[in-house]
XYZ file of C-alpha atoms in Angstrom:
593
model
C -26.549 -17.974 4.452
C -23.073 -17.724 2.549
C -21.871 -21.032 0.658
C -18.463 -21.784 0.909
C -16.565 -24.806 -1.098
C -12.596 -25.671 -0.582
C -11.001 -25.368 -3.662
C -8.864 -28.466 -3.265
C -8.809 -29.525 -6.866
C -6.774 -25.457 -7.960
C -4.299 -26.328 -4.909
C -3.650 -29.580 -5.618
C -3.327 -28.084 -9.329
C -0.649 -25.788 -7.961
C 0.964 -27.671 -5.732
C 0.970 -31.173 -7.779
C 1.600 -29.608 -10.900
C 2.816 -26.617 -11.248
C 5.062 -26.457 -8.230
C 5.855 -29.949 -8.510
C 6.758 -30.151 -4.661
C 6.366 -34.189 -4.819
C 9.064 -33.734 -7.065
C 11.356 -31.267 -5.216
C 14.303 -32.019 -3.418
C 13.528 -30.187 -0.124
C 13.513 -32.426 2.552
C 9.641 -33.372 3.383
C 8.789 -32.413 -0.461
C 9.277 -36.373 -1.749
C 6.178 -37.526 0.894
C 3.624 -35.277 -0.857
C 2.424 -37.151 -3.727
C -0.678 -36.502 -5.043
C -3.059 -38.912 -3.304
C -1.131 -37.854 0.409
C -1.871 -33.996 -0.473
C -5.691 -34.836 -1.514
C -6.077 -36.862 1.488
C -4.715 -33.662 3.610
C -6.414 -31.331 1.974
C -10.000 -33.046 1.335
C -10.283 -33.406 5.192
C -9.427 -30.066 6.060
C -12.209 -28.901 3.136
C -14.560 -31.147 4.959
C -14.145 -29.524 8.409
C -13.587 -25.917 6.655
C -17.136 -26.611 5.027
C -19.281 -28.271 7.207
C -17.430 -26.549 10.821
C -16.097 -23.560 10.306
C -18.578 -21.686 7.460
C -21.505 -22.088 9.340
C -19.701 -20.730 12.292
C -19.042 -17.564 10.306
C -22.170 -15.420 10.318
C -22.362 -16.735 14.132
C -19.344 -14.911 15.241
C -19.955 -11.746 12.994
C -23.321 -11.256 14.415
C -22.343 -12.517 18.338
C -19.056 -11.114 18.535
C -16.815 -11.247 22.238
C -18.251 -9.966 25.543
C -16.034 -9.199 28.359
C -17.483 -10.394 31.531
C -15.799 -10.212 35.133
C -12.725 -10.295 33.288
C -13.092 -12.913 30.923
C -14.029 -12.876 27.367
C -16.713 -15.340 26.311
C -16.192 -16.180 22.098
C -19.336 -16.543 20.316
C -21.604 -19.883 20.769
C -20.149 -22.815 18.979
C -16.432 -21.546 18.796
C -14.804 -23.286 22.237
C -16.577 -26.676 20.039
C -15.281 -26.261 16.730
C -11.923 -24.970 18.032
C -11.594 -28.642 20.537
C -12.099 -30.042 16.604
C -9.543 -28.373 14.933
C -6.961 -29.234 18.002
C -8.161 -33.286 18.250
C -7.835 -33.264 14.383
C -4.250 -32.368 14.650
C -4.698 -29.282 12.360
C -2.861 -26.381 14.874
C 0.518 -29.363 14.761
C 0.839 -29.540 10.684
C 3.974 -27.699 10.173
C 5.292 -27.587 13.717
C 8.638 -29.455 15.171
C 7.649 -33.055 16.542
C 10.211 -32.230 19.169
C 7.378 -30.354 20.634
C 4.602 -32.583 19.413
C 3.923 -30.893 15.832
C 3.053 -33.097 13.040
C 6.090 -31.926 10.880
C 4.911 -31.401 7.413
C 5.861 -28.332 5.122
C 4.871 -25.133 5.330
C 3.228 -25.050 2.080
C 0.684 -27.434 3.320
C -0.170 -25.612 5.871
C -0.863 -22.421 3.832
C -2.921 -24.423 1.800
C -4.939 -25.703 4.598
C -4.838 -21.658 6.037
C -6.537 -21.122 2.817
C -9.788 -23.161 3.758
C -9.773 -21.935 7.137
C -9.555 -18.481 6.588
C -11.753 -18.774 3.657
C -14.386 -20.133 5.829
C -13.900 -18.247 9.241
C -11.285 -15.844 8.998
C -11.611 -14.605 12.545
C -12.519 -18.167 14.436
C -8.669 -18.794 12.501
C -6.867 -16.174 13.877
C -6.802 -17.438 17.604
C -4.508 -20.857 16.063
C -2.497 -17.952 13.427
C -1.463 -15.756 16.600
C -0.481 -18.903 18.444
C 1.397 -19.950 15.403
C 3.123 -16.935 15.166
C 4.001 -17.036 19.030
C 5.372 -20.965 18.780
C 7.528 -19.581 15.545
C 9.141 -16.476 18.049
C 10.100 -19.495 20.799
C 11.147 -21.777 18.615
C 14.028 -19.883 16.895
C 14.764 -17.387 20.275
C 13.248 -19.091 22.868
C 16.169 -20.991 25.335
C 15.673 -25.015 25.504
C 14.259 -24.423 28.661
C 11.735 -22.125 27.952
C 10.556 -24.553 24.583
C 10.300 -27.228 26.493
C 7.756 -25.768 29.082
C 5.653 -23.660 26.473
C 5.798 -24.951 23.135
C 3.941 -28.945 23.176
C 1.018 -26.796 24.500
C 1.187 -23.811 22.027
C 1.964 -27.135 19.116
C -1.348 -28.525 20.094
C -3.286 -25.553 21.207
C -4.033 -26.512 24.582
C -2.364 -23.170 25.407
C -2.841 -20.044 22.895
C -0.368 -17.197 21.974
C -0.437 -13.632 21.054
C 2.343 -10.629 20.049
C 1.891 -7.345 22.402
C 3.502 -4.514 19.712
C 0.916 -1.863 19.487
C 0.616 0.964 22.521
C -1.671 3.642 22.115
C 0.490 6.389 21.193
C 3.060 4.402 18.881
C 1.909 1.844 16.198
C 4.703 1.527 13.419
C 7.399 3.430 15.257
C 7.786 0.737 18.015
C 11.146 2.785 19.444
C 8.327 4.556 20.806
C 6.901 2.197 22.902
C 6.797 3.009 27.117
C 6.255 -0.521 28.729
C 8.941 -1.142 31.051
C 10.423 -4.463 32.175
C 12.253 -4.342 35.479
C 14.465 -7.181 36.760
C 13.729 -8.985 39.490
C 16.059 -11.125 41.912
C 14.665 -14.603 40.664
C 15.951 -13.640 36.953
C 12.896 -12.940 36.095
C 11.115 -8.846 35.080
C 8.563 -6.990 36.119
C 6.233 -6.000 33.132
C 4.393 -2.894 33.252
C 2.432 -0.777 30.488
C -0.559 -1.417 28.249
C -0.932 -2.848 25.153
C -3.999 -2.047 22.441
C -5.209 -4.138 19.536
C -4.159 -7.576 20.392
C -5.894 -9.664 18.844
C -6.759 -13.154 20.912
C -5.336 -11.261 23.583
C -7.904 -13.103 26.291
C -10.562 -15.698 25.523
C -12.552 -18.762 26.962
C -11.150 -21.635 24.229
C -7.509 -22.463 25.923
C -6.343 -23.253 29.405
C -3.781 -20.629 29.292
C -2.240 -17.395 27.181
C 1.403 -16.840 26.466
C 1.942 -13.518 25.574
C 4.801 -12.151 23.399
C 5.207 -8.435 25.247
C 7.776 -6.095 23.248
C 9.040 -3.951 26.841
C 12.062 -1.654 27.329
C 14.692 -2.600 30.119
C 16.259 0.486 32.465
C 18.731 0.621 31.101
C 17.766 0.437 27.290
C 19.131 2.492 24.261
C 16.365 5.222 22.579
C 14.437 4.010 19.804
C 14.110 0.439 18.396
C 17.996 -0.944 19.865
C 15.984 -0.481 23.058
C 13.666 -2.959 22.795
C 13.361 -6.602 24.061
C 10.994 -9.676 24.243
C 9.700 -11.097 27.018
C 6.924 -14.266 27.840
C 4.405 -13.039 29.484
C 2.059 -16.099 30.559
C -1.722 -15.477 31.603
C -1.431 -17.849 34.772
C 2.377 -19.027 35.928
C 3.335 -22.052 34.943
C 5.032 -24.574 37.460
C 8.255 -26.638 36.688
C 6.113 -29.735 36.300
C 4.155 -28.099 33.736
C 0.836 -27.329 35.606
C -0.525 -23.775 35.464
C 0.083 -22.101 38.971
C -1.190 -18.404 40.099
C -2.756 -15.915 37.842
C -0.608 -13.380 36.589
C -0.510 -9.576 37.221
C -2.332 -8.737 33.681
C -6.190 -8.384 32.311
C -8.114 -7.493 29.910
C -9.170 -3.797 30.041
C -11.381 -3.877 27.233
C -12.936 -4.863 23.388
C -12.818 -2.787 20.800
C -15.810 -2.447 18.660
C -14.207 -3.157 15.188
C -15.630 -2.920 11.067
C -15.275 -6.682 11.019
C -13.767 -9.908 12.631
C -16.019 -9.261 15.330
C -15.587 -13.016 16.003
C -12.070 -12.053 17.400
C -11.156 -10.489 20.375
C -8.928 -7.153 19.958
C -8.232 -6.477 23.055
C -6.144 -3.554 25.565
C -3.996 -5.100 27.929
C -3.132 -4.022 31.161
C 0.481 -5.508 32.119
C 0.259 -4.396 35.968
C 3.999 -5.793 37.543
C 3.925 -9.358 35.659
C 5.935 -11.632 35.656
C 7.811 -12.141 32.935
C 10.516 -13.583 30.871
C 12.841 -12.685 28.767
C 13.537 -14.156 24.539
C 16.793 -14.647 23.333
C 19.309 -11.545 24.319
C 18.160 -8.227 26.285
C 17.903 -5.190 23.365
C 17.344 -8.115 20.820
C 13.642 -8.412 20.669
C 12.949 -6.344 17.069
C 15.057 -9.821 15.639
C 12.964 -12.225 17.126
C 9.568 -10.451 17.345
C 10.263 -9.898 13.151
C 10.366 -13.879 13.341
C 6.457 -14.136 13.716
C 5.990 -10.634 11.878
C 7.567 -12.148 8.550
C 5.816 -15.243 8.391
C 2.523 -13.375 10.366
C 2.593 -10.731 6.913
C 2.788 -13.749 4.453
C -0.441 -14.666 5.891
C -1.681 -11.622 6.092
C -1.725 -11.976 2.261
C -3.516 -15.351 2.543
C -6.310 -13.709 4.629
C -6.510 -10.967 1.662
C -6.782 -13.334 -1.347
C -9.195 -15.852 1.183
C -11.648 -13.241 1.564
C -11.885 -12.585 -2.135
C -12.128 -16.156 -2.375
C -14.940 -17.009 -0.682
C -16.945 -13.731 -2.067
C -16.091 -14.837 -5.307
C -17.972 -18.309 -4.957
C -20.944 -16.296 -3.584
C -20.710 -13.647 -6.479
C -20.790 -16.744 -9.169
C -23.564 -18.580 -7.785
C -26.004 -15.129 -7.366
C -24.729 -14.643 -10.627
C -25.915 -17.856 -12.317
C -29.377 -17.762 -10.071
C -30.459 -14.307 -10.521
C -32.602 -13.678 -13.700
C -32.157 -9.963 -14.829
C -32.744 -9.011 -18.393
C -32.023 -10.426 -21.949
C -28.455 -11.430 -23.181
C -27.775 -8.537 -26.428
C -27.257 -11.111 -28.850
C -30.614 -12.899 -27.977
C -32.531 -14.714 -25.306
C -30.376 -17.790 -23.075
C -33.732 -18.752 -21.155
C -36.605 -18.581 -23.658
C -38.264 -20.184 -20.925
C -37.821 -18.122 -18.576
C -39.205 -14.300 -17.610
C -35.167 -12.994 -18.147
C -31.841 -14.664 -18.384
C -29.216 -15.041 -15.752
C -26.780 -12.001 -14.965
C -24.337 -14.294 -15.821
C -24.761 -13.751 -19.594
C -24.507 -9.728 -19.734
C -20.547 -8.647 -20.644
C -20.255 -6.277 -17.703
C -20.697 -9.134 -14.700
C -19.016 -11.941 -16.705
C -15.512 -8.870 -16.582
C -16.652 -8.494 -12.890
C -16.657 -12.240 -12.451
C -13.544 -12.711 -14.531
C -11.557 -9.755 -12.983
C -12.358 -11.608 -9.445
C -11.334 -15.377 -10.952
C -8.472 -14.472 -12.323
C -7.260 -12.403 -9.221
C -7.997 -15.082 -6.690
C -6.236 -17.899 -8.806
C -3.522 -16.093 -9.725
C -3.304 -15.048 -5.695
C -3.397 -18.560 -4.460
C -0.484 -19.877 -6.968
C 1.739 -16.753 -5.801
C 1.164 -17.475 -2.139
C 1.937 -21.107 -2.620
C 4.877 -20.148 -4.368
C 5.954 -17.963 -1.697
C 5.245 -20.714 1.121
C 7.741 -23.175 -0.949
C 10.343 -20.592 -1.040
C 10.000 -20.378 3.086
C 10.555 -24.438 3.144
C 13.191 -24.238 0.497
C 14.957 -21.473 2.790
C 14.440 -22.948 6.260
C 14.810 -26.878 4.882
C 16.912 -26.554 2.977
C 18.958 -23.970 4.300
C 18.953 -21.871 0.296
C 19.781 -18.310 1.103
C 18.854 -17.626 -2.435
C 15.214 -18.569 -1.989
C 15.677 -17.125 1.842
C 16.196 -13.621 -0.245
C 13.915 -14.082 -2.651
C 10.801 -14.473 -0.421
C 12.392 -11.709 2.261
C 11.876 -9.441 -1.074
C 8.766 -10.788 -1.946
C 6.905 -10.526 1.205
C 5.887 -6.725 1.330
C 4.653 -7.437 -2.046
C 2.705 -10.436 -0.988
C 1.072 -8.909 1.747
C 0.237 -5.762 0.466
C -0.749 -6.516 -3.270
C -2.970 -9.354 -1.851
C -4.843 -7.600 0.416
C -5.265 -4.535 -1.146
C -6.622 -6.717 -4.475
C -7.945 -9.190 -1.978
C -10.483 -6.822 -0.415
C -11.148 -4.765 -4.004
C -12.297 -8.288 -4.905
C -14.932 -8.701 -2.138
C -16.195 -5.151 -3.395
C -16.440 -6.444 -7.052
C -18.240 -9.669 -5.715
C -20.842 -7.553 -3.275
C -21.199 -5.338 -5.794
C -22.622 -8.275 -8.280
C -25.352 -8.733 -6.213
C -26.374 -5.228 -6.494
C -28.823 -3.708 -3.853
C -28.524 -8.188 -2.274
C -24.713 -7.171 -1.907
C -25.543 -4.553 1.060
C -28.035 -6.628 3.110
C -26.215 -9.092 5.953
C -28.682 -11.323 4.514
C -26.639 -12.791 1.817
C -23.101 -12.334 3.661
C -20.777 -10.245 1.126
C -20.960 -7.223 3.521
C -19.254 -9.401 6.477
C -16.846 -10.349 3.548
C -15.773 -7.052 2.671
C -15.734 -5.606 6.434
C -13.360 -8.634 7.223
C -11.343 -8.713 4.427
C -10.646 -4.493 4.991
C -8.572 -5.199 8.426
C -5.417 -7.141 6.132
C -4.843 -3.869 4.613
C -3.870 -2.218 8.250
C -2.555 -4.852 10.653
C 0.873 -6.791 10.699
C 2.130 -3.195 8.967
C -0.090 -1.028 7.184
C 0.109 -1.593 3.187
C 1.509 1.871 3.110
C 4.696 0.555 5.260
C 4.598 -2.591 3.159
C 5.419 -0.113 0.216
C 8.188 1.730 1.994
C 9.687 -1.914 3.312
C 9.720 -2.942 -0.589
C 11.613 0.365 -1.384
C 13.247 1.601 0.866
C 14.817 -1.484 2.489
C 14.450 -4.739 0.128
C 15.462 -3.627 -3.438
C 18.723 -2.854 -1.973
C 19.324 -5.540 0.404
C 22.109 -7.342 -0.086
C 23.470 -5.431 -3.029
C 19.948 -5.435 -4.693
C 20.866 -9.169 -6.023
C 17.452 -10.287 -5.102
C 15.494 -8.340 -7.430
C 18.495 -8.805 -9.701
C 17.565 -12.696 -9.261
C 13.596 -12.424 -9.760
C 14.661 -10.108 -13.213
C 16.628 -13.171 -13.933
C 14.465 -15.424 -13.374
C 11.383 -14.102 -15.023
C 13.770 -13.704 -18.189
C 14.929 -17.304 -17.591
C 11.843 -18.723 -17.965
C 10.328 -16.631 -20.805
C 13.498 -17.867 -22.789
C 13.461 -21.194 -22.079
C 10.035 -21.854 -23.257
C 9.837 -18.947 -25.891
C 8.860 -20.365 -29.274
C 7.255 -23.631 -28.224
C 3.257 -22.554 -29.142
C 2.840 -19.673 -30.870
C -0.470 -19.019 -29.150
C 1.538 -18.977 -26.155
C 4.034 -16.447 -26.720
C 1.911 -13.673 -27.760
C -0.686 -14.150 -25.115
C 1.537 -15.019 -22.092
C 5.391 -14.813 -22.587
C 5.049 -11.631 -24.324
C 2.785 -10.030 -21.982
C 4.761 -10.672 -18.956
C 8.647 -9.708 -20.894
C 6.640 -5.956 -21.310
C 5.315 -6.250 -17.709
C 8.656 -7.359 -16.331
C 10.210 -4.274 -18.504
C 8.053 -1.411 -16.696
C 9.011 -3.430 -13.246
C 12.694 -2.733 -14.162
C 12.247 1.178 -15.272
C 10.651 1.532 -12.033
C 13.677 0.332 -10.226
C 15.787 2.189 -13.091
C 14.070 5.505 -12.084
C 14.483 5.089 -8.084
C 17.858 4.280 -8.754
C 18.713 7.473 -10.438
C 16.286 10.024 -8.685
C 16.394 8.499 -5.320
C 19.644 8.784 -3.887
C 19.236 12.673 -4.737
C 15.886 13.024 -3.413
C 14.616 10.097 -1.260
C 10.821 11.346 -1.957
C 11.024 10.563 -5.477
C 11.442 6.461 -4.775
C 9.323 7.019 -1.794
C 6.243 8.791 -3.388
C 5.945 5.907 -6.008
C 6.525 3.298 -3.292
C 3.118 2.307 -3.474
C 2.740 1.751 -7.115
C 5.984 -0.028 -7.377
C 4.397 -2.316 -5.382
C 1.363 -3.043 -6.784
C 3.544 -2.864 -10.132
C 5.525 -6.033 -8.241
C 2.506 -7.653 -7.285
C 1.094 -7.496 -11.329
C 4.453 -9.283 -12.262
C 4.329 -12.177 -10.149
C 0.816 -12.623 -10.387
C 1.659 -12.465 -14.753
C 4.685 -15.194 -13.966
C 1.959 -17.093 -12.097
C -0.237 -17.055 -14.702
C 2.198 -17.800 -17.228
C 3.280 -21.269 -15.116
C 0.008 -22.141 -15.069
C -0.607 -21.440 -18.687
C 2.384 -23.527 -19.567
C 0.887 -26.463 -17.245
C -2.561 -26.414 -18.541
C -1.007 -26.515 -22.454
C 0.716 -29.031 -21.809
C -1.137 -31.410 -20.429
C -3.928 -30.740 -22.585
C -1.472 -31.504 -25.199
C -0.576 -34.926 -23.458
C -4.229 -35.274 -22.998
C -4.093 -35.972 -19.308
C -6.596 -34.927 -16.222
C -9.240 -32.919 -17.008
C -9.445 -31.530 -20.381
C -12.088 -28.946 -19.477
C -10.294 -27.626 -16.314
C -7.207 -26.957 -18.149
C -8.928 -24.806 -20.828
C -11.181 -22.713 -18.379
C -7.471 -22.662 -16.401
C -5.865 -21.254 -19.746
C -9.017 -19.156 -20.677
C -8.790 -17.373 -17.235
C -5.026 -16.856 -17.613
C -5.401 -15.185 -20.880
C -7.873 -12.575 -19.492
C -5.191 -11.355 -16.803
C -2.441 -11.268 -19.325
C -4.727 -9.090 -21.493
C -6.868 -6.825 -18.743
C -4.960 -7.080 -15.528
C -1.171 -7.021 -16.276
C -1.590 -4.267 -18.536
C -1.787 -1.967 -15.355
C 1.865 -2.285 -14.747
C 2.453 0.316 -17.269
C -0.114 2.970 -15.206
C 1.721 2.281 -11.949
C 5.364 2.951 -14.222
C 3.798 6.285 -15.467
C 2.695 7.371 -12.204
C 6.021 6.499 -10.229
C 7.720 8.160 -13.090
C 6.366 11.745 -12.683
C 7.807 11.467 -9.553
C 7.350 13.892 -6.015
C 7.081 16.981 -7.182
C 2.944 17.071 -7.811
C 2.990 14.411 -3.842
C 4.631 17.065 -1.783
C 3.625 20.040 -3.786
C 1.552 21.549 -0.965
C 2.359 22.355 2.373
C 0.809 20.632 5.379
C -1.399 23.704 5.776
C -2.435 24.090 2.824
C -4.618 20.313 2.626
């Protein structure tokens, strides 16, 4: 079976000292000292470890059933998912108006970490519900918080988002589902919907469904659209659950991985339903649980890496293959330990350095959503509205390459269930494709963030990257050449990208477009390089003040220095390729492939 340990002592690095939140002026920031975030964080490793994990395998070799109707989640889920609610853990960072424990967002990315880490899919029925609460909360009328959102806080009740039909995925103008008014005030919600994930199960007392319908009289495309609560039974003005609703289940799809999840089709079949915010409005508030649903996205990416990563190491350090070159490391023994030959310690290293450097950038990104909604900054609002394509499509694309690298260090072990990297790389490869393929993440970072508002958000990052580079430029000489002068050539190619799109894309749109992709994977290189440069800066200097733990602040620096030198160096491939721009992309005609 798979081993799985929280990493609580690199977030509480992060978070404690390198983000400094206990430190921070947002409001919630000056209650997270160090001892209240280990406190958090060790008991959500415990259940993570000792709950979750061993539910893992369970629900990848189980899976759903539909019966009569209802879907039954594998054995053991309905009893670690009562755990999770009575521990408080689906409340963290919701409003205690509505019962939620009120604590930062950051915290509860960190905690997502663990969870998804340990059972990505048994996590996903609290992230859609989440996601759901989020939609309510900022569309939702008072009434309709009050009578759905202290069950959604605490679980009792789960949530879901109804996009997807089965002709139109990305190009929701597309959709067909029609909502009719009725007398009451309320609409009449017919179509189907496909791929909803948590769309029915057996673990909550009820189902409020986010369903993305057209009215009668809606506009063509996506100005057409609006949002409506669906609920799986009515619920009554005193807050009990009344008659079943007019919707079902119509089927599981048999998916790669997650098969501890239920994807469902829904049949909407006249139900009742009602409707979020203002009619033709719903793209606004369904983007609401899409935005912060993406960042996450992102977590799942980098969590799956995560975890394969800690199996990779320990195969790795167990497995006796072979002498080391430059002489024998277990005279006693028949061979030495993979560990010691150079190719798996740059496999190992090209996964460590990926998955630390992923967890500091998503932390970072989850501070910049407090900052923005706590503290009302529109300049960190901006910064993480540009930064989210990048975070959810650089992470999962590197976040599932990384649970190839660790399978493949097990070799021929790697492609037996046996040993669980296979489930790891078969979950890890749905983050790529839902909440917006990684191909539309590309064209969002292109083609709509680098010029929002006047392009003074990339402007800003630029800035900032610069900012810091010159403020501690010169301090260790060690440290400018192998971190502050990597990421100054790094954040270079980054701006000749944008130079190029600038100058060839309002002519031709295909020639920003065609190097959307690398542009963001470019992106995702330079934060990942600022990352590792703020943690480079951290670990020096408190080795230097000869605080914590000496030996975790050199293996931190050691690690940094190998993505500086192997990783960030690709920024300079992606610049190339987006810099031969279109012409060899749409050189043939469709025909012609």
């Amino acid at each position: 079976m798979p081993i799985y340990t929280a990493p609580t002592e690199d977030q509480l690095f992060v978070l404690d000292e390198v983000l400094r939140i206990g430190a921070s002026e947002v409001p919630g920031y000056g209650d997270l000292d160090r001892d209240t975030l280990d406190a958090i964080l060790g008991e959500a490793a415990k259940l993570a470890e000792n709950v979750l994990a061993p539910l893992n395998p369970v629900g990848d070799e189980q899976g759903c059933t539909l019966e009569n109707g209802v879907v039954r989640t594998p054995k053991g889920f309905k009893a670690a998912f009562d755990q999770v609610r009575e521990g408080g853990w689906t409340a963290l960072d919701c409003d205690p108006e509505y019962g939620g424990q009120g604590l930062p967002y950051v915290v509860a990315t960190a905690v997502g970490e663990m969870f998804s880490s340990a059972n990505m899919a048994f996590n996903m029925y609290q992230g859609l519900t989440h996601g759901a609460y989020n939609a309510i909360h900022a569309h939702g009328s008072d009434d309709q918080k009050a009578m759905y959102l202290p069950k959604m806080v605490s679980c009792e009740w789960g949530g879901t988002m109804n996009l997807t039909e089965p002709h139109c995925g990305t190009d929701l103008g597309l959709i067909r589902t029609k909502a009719v008014p009725a007398e009451d005030g309320s609409y009449k919600i017919t179509g189907q919907k496909i791929w909803i994930s948590a769309g029915e199960h057996d673990m909550v007392d009820n189902i409020i469904h986010l369903v993305l319908a057209k009215l009668p009289d809606a506009p063509d495309g996506v100005k057409g659209i609006s949002l409506f609560i669906v609920p799986k039974f009515m619920v009554n003005e005193d807050g009990s659950l009344g008659d079943r609703n007019a919707l079902s289940c119509g089927g599981l799809e048999k998916k790669m991985g997650i098969h501890g999840n239920a994807t469902c089709v829904m049949n909407y079949d006249g139900a009742t339903g009602f409707l979020v915010g203002e009619p033709h409005k719903g793209m606004r508030a369904m983007f609401t649980m899409m935005n912060e649903a993406r960042l996450g996205v992102g977590l799942q990416g980098y969590a799956q890496g995560a975890v394969a990563y800690q199996n990779a190491l320990a195969f790795a350090k167990d497995r006796v293959q072979g002498r080391a070159v430059t002489g024998a490391e277990n005279p006693e023994g028949a061979a030495d330990p993979i560990i010691v030959h150079p190719d798996v310690r740059r496999n190992l290293m090209d996964q460590k350095a990926f998955v630390e450097g992923a967890r500091a950038f998503t932390l970072w990104g989850a501070s910049l959503i407090d900052q923005a909604h706590r503290a009302q900054d529109t300049k960190a609002e901006g910064l993480i509205s540009l930064l989210t394509p990048v975070i959810k499509g650089f992470l999962t694309d590197k976040g599932f390459e990384t649970t190839v690298l660790a399978q493949q260090t097990l070799g021929g072990s790697g492609f037996t269930r046996e040993w669980g990297l296979e489930q790891f790389v078969r979950d890890a490869r749905i983050t790529m494709i839902y909440e917006g393929t990684n191909g539309v993440q590309a064209l969002d970072l292109v083609g709509r963030k680098l010029a929002q508002d006047g392009g003074k958000h990339v402007m800003g990052f630029f800035e900032m990257v610069k900012g810091f580079a010159s403020e501690n430029k010169g301090k260790d000489e060690a440290f400018d050449r192998d971190f502050l002068e990597p990421l100054k050539a790094a954040s270079k190619d980054l701006q000749a990208a944008g130079m190029f799109f600038m100058q060839n894309g309002m002519k031709n749109p295909n020639e920003a477009l065609a190097g959307s992709y690398d542009f963001m994977h470019l992106f995702g290189h330079v934060c990942l390089g600022l990352m590792w440069a703020r943690m480079g800066l951290t670990a020096q200097e408190k080795l230097a003040a000869g605080e914590g733990d000496a030996a975790f602040y050199r293996t931190k620096l050691a690690t940094g220095r190998y993505y500086m030198a192997r990783q960030l160096p690709m920024t300079a491939t992606h610049l190339a390729r987006i810099q031969s721009g279109a012409e060899t992309v749409m050189a043939l005609e469709a025909e012609a492939f």
